[in-house]
Short mmCIF file of C-alpha atoms and ligand atoms in Angstrom, two decimals:
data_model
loop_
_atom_site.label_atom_id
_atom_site.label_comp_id
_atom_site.label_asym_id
_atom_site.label_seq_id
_atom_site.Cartn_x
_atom_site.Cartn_y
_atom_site.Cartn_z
CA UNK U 574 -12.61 21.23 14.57
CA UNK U 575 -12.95 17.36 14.82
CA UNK U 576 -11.63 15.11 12.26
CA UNK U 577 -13.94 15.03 9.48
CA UNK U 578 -14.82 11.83 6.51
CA UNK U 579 -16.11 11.97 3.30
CA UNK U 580 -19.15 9.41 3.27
CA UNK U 581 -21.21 9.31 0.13
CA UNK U 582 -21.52 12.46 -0.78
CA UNK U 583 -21.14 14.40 2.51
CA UNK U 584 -18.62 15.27 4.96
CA UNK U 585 -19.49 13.80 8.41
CA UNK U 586 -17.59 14.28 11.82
CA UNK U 587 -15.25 11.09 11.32
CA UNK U 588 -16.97 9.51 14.58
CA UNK U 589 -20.48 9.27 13.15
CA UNK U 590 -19.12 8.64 9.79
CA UNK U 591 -21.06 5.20 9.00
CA UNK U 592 -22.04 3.19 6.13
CA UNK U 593 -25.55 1.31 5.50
CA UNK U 594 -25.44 -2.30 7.06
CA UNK U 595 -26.06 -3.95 3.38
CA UNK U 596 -23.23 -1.82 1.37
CA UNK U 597 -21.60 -4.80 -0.50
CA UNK U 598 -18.05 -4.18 0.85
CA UNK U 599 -19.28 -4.57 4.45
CA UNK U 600 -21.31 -7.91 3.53
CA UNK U 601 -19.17 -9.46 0.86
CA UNK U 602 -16.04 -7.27 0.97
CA UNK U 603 -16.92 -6.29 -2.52
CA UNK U 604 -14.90 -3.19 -2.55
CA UNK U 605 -11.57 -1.78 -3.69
CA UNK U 606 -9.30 1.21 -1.78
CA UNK U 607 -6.27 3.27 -2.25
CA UNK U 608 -4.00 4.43 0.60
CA UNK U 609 -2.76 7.78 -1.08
CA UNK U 610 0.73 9.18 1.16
CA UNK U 611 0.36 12.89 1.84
CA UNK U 612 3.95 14.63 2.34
CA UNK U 613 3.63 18.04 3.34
CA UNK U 614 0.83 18.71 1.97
CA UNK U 615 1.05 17.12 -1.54
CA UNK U 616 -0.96 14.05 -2.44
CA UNK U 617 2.39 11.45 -3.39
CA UNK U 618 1.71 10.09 -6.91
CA UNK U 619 -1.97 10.61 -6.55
CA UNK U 620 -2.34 10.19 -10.86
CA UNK U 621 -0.41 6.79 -10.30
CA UNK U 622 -2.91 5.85 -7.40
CA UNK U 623 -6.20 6.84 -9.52
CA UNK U 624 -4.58 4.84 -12.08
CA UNK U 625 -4.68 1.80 -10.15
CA UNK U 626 -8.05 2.27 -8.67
CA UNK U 627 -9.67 2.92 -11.77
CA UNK U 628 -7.86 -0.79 -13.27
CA UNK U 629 -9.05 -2.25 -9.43
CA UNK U 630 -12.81 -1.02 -10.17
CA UNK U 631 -12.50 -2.43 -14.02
CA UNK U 632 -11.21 -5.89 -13.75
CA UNK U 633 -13.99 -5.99 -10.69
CA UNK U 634 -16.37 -4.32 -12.93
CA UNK U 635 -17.68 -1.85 -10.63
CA UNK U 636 -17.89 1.58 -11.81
CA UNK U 637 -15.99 4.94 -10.80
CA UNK U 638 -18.39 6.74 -8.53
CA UNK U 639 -17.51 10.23 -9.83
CA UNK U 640 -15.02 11.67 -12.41
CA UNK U 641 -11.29 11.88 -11.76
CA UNK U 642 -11.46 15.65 -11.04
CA UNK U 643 -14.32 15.35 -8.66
CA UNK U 644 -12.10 12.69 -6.74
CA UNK U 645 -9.37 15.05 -6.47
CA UNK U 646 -11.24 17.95 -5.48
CA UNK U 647 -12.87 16.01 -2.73
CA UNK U 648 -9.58 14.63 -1.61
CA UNK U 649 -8.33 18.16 -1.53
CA UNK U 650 -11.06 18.94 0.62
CA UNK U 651 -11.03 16.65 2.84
CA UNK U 652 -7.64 17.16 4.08
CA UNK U 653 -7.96 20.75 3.71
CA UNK U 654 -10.86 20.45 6.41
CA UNK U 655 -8.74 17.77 8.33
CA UNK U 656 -5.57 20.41 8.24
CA UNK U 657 -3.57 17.17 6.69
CA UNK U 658 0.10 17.52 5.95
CA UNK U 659 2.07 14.52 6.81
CA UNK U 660 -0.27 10.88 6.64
CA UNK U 661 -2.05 9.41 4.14
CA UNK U 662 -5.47 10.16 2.47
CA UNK U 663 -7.82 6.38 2.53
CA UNK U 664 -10.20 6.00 -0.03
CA UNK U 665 -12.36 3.14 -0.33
CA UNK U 666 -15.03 2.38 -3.64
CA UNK U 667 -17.43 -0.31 -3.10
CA UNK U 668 -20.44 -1.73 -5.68
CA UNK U 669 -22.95 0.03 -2.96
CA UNK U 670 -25.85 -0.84 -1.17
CA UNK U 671 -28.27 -3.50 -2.36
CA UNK U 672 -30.37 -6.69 -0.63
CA UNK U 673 -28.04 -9.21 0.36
CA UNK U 674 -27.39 -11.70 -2.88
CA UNK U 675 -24.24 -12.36 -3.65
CA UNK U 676 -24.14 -12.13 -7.60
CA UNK U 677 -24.44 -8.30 -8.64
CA UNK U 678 -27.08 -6.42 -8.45
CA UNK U 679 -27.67 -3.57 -11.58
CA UNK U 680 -29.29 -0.64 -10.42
CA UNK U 681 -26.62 0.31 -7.05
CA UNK U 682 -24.64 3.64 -7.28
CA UNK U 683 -20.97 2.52 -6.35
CA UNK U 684 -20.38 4.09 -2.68
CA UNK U 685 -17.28 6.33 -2.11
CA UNK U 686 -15.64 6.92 1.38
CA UNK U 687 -12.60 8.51 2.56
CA UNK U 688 -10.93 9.71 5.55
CA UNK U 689 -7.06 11.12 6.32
CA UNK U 690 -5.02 9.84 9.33
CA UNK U 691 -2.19 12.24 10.22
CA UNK U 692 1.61 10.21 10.80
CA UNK U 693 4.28 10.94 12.76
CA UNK U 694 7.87 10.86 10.92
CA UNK U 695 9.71 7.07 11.59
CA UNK U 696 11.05 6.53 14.53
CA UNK U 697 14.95 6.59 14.78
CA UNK U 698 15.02 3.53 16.38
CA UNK U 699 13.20 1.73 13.20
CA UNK U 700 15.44 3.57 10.72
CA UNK U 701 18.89 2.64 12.98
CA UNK U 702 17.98 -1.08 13.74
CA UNK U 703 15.73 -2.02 11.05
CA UNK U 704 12.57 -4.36 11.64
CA UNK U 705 11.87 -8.24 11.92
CA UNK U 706 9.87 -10.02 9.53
CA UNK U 707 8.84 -13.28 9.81
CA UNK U 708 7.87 -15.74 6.40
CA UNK U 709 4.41 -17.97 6.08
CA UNK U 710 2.43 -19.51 3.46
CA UNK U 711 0.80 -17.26 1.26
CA UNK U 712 -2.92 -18.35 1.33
CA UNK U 713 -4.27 -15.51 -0.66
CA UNK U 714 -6.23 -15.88 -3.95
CA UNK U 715 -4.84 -15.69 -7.63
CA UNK U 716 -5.86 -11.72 -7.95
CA UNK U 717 -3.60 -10.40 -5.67
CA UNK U 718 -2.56 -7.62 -8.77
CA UNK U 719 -6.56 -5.75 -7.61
CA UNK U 720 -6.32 -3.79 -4.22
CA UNK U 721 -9.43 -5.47 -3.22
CA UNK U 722 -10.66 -4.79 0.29
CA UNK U 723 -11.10 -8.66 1.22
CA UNK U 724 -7.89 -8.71 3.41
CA UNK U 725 -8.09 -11.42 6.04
CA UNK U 726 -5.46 -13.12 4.97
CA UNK U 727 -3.58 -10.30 4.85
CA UNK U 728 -4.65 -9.23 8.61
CA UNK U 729 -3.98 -12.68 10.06
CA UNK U 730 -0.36 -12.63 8.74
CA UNK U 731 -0.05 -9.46 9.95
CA UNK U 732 -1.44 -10.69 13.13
CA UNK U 733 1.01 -13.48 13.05
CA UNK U 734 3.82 -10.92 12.90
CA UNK U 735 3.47 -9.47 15.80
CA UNK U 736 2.71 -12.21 18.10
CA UNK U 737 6.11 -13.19 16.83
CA UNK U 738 7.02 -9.27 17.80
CA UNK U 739 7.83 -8.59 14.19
CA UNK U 740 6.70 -5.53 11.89
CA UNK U 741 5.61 -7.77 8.69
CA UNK U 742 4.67 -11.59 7.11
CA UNK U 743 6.70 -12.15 3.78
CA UNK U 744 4.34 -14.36 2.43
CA UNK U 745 5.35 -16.99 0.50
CA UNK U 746 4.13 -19.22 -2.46
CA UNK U 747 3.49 -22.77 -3.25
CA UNK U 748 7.55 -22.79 -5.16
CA UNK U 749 9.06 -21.36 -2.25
CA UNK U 750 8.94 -17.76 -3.56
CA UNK U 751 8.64 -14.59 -1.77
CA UNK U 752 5.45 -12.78 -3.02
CA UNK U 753 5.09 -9.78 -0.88
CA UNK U 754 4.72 -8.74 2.65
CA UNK U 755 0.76 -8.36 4.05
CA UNK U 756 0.82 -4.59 3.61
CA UNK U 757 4.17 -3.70 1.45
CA UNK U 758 6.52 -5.31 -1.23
CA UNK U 759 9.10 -6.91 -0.47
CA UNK U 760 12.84 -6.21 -1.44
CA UNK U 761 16.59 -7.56 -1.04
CA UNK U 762 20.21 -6.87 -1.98
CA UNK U 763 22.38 -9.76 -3.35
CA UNK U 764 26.14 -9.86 -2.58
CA UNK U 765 26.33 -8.26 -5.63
CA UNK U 766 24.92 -5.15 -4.76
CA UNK U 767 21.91 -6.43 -7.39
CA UNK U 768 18.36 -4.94 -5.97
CA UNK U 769 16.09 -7.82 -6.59
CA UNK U 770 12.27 -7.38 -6.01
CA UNK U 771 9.16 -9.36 -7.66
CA UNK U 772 7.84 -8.90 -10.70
CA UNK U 773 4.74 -7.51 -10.69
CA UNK U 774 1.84 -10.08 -11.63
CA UNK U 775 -0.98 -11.33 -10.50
CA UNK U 776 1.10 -12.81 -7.51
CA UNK U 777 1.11 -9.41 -6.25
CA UNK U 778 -0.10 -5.89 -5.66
CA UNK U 779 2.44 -3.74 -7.86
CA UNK U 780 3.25 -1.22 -5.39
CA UNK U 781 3.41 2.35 -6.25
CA UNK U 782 5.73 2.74 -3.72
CA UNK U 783 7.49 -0.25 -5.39
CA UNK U 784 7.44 1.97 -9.19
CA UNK U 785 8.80 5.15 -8.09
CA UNK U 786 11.39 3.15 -6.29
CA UNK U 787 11.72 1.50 -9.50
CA UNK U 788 12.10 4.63 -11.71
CA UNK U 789 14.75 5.99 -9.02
CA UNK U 790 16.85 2.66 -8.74
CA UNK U 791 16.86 2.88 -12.66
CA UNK U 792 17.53 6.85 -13.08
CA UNK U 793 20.75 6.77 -9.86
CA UNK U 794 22.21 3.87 -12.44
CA UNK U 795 22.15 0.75 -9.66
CA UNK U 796 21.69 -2.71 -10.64
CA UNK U 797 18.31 -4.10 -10.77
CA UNK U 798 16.24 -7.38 -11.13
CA UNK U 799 12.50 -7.67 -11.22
CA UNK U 800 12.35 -11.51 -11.09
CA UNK U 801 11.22 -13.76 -7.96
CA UNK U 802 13.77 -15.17 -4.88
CA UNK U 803 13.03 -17.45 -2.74
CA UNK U 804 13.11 -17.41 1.42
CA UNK U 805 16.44 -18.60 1.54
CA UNK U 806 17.96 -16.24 -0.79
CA UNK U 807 15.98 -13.52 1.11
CA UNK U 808 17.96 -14.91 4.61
CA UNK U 809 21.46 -15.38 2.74
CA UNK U 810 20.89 -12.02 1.35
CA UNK U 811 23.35 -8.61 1.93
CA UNK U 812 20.34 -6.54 2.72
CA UNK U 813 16.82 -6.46 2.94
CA UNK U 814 14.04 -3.73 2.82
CA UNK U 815 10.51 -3.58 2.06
CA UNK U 816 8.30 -0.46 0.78
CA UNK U 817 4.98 0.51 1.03
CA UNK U 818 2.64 4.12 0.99
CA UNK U 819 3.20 4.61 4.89
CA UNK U 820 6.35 2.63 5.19
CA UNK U 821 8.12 4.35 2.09
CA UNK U 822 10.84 2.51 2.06
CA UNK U 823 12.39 0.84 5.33
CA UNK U 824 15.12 -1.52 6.39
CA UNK U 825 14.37 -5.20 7.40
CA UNK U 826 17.27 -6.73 9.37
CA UNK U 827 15.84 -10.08 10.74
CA UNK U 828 14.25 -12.68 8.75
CA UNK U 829 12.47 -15.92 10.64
CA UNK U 830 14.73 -14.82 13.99
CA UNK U 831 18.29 -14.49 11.54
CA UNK U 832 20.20 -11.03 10.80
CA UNK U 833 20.15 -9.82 7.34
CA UNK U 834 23.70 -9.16 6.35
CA UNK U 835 25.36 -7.78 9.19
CA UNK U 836 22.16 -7.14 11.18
CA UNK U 837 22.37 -3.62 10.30
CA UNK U 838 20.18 -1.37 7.83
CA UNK U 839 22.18 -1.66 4.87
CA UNK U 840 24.05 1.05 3.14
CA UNK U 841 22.09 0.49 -0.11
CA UNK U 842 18.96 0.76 1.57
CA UNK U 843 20.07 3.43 3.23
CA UNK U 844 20.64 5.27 0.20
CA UNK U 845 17.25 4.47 -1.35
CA UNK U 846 15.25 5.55 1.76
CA UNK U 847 17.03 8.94 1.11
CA UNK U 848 16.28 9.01 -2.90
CA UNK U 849 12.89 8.14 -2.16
CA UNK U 850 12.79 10.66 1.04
CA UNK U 851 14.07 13.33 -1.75
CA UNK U 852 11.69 12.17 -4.32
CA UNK U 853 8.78 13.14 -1.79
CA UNK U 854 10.10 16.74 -0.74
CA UNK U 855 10.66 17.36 -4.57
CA UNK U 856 7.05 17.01 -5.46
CA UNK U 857 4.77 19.93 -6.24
CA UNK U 858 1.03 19.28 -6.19
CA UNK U 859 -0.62 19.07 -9.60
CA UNK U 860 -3.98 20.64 -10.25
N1 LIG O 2142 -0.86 -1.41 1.50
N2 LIG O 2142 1.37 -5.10 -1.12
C1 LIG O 2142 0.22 -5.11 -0.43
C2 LIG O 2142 -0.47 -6.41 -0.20
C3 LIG O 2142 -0.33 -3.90 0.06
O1 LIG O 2142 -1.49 -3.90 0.73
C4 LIG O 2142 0.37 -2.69 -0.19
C5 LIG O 2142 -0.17 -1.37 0.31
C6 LIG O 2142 1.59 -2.74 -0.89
C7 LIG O 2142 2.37 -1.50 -1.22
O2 LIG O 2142 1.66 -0.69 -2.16
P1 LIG O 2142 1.84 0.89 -2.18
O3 LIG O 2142 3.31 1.15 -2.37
O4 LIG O 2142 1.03 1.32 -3.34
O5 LIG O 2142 1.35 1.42 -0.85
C8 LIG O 2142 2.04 -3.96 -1.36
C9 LIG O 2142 -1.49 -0.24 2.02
C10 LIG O 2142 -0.50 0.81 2.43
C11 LIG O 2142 -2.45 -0.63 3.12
O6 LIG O 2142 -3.16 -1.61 2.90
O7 LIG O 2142 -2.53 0.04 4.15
#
């Protein structure tokens, strides 16, 4: 059976699967999403990624376009249909479908999307040598805490990235300061064996990747801050790692063109890729 989408209320083969011209996320990129990781089977921390949809859609004030249960039982459907075990479910909320004006409009239903891409595992050649990142200027706007759909920024440092042949952009802000990478949180390891990643704020988009991580680094007893560092503590640093829904958590080992630490994944990271690797396998999906 061909790969199938959830579009407003129906489930369409995923190659016809289309949206009307004037939905408000295609014009104005008035829209929110959630990229939900699926590990064998199980929808990872799905209550954690409702959670943050439902603050995205608030502080935007657009409103949920059906009840928490109805989200999950579509989701469930969906990848049943799609036979999804390993990937990630996408769903995307927008304020709908009205004539083009850019303050909103009253009467729209909110529009709901959402399709499943299968992944393959990491390769052993990313988890062995680790991945480049490069740094730039952070020239995002001040909400960066909503996982709004308006991403150019976020797709030109990307872009950047690999024409340098690197995985990720570390942005960076106005002080010097690491905010985040364009599509995961960023991470280090002092000398000190201190795991230092930013605070969440409106600077950034508080990972949930980046709270389970959190809760494990917390509950296996290792030393943690949750403050800012800055690019050159990021390139003096032992190790360095970043974490996202489809990156979970993996080791960066170049920064601008210079090894992290020895070059080499490091051995904390190492050790929190597994936590978080066991963290996944231990789930059982909730109702
Ligand atoms: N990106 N920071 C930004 C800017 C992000 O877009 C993401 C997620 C993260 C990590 O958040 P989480 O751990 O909840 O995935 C941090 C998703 C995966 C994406 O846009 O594809």
């Amino acid at each position: 059976m061909p790969r199938q989408a959830y579009v407003n209320g129906s489930y369409k083969p995923h190659r016809e699967a289309a949206v009307h011209i004037e939905d408000r996320g295609y014009l104005f990129a008035d829209g929110v999403y959630e990229v939900v990781p699926v590990h064998n089977g199980i929808l990872v921390d799905e209550d954690l990624h409702l959670d943050r949809l439902d603050r995205s859609l608030s502080e935007l004030q657009i409103e949920a376009p059906m009840s928490r249960p109805a989200l999950k039982l579509v989701s469930r459907e969906l990848m049943r249909r799609n036979g999804l075990n390993n990937g990630f479910l996408y769903m995307q909320v927008t304020r709908g479908v009205a004539p083009r004006d850019h303050k909103f409009p009253h009467d729209t239903k909110p529009a709901l999307v959402m399709m499943t891409r299968q992944m393959k595992p990491h390769s052993e050649k990313v988890l062995s040598e680790g991945l480049k990142v490069i740094t730039l200027p952070d020239q995002r706007w001040a909400r960066c805490d909503i996982k709004s759909v308006s991403l150019l920024p976020n797709v030109l440092g990307k872009q950047a990235a690999a024409e340098a042949g690197a995985y990720e952009a570390w942005q960076v802000d106005g002080d010097g300061q690491v905010t985040e990478g364009t599509s995961t949180n960023a991470w280090i390891v002092t000398e000190g064996n201190r795991v230092i990643t930013r605070n969440a704020s409106n600077a950034i988009l508080n990972g949930i990747t980046r709270i389970t991580l959190l809760n494990l680094i917390r509950t296996e007893g290792y030393e943690l801050e949750e403050r800012s560092f800055s690019v050159e503590e990021a390139r003096a640093a032992r190790e360095a790692f970043l974490t996202s829904s489809t990156s979970f958590v993996l080791p960066v080992t170049q920064i601008d063109g210079q090894p992290v630490g020895n070059g080499h994944p490091g051995i904390l990271t190492t050790k929190l890729r597994q936590h978080y690797m066991d963290y996944m396998q231990s789930l059982r999906q909730s109702a």
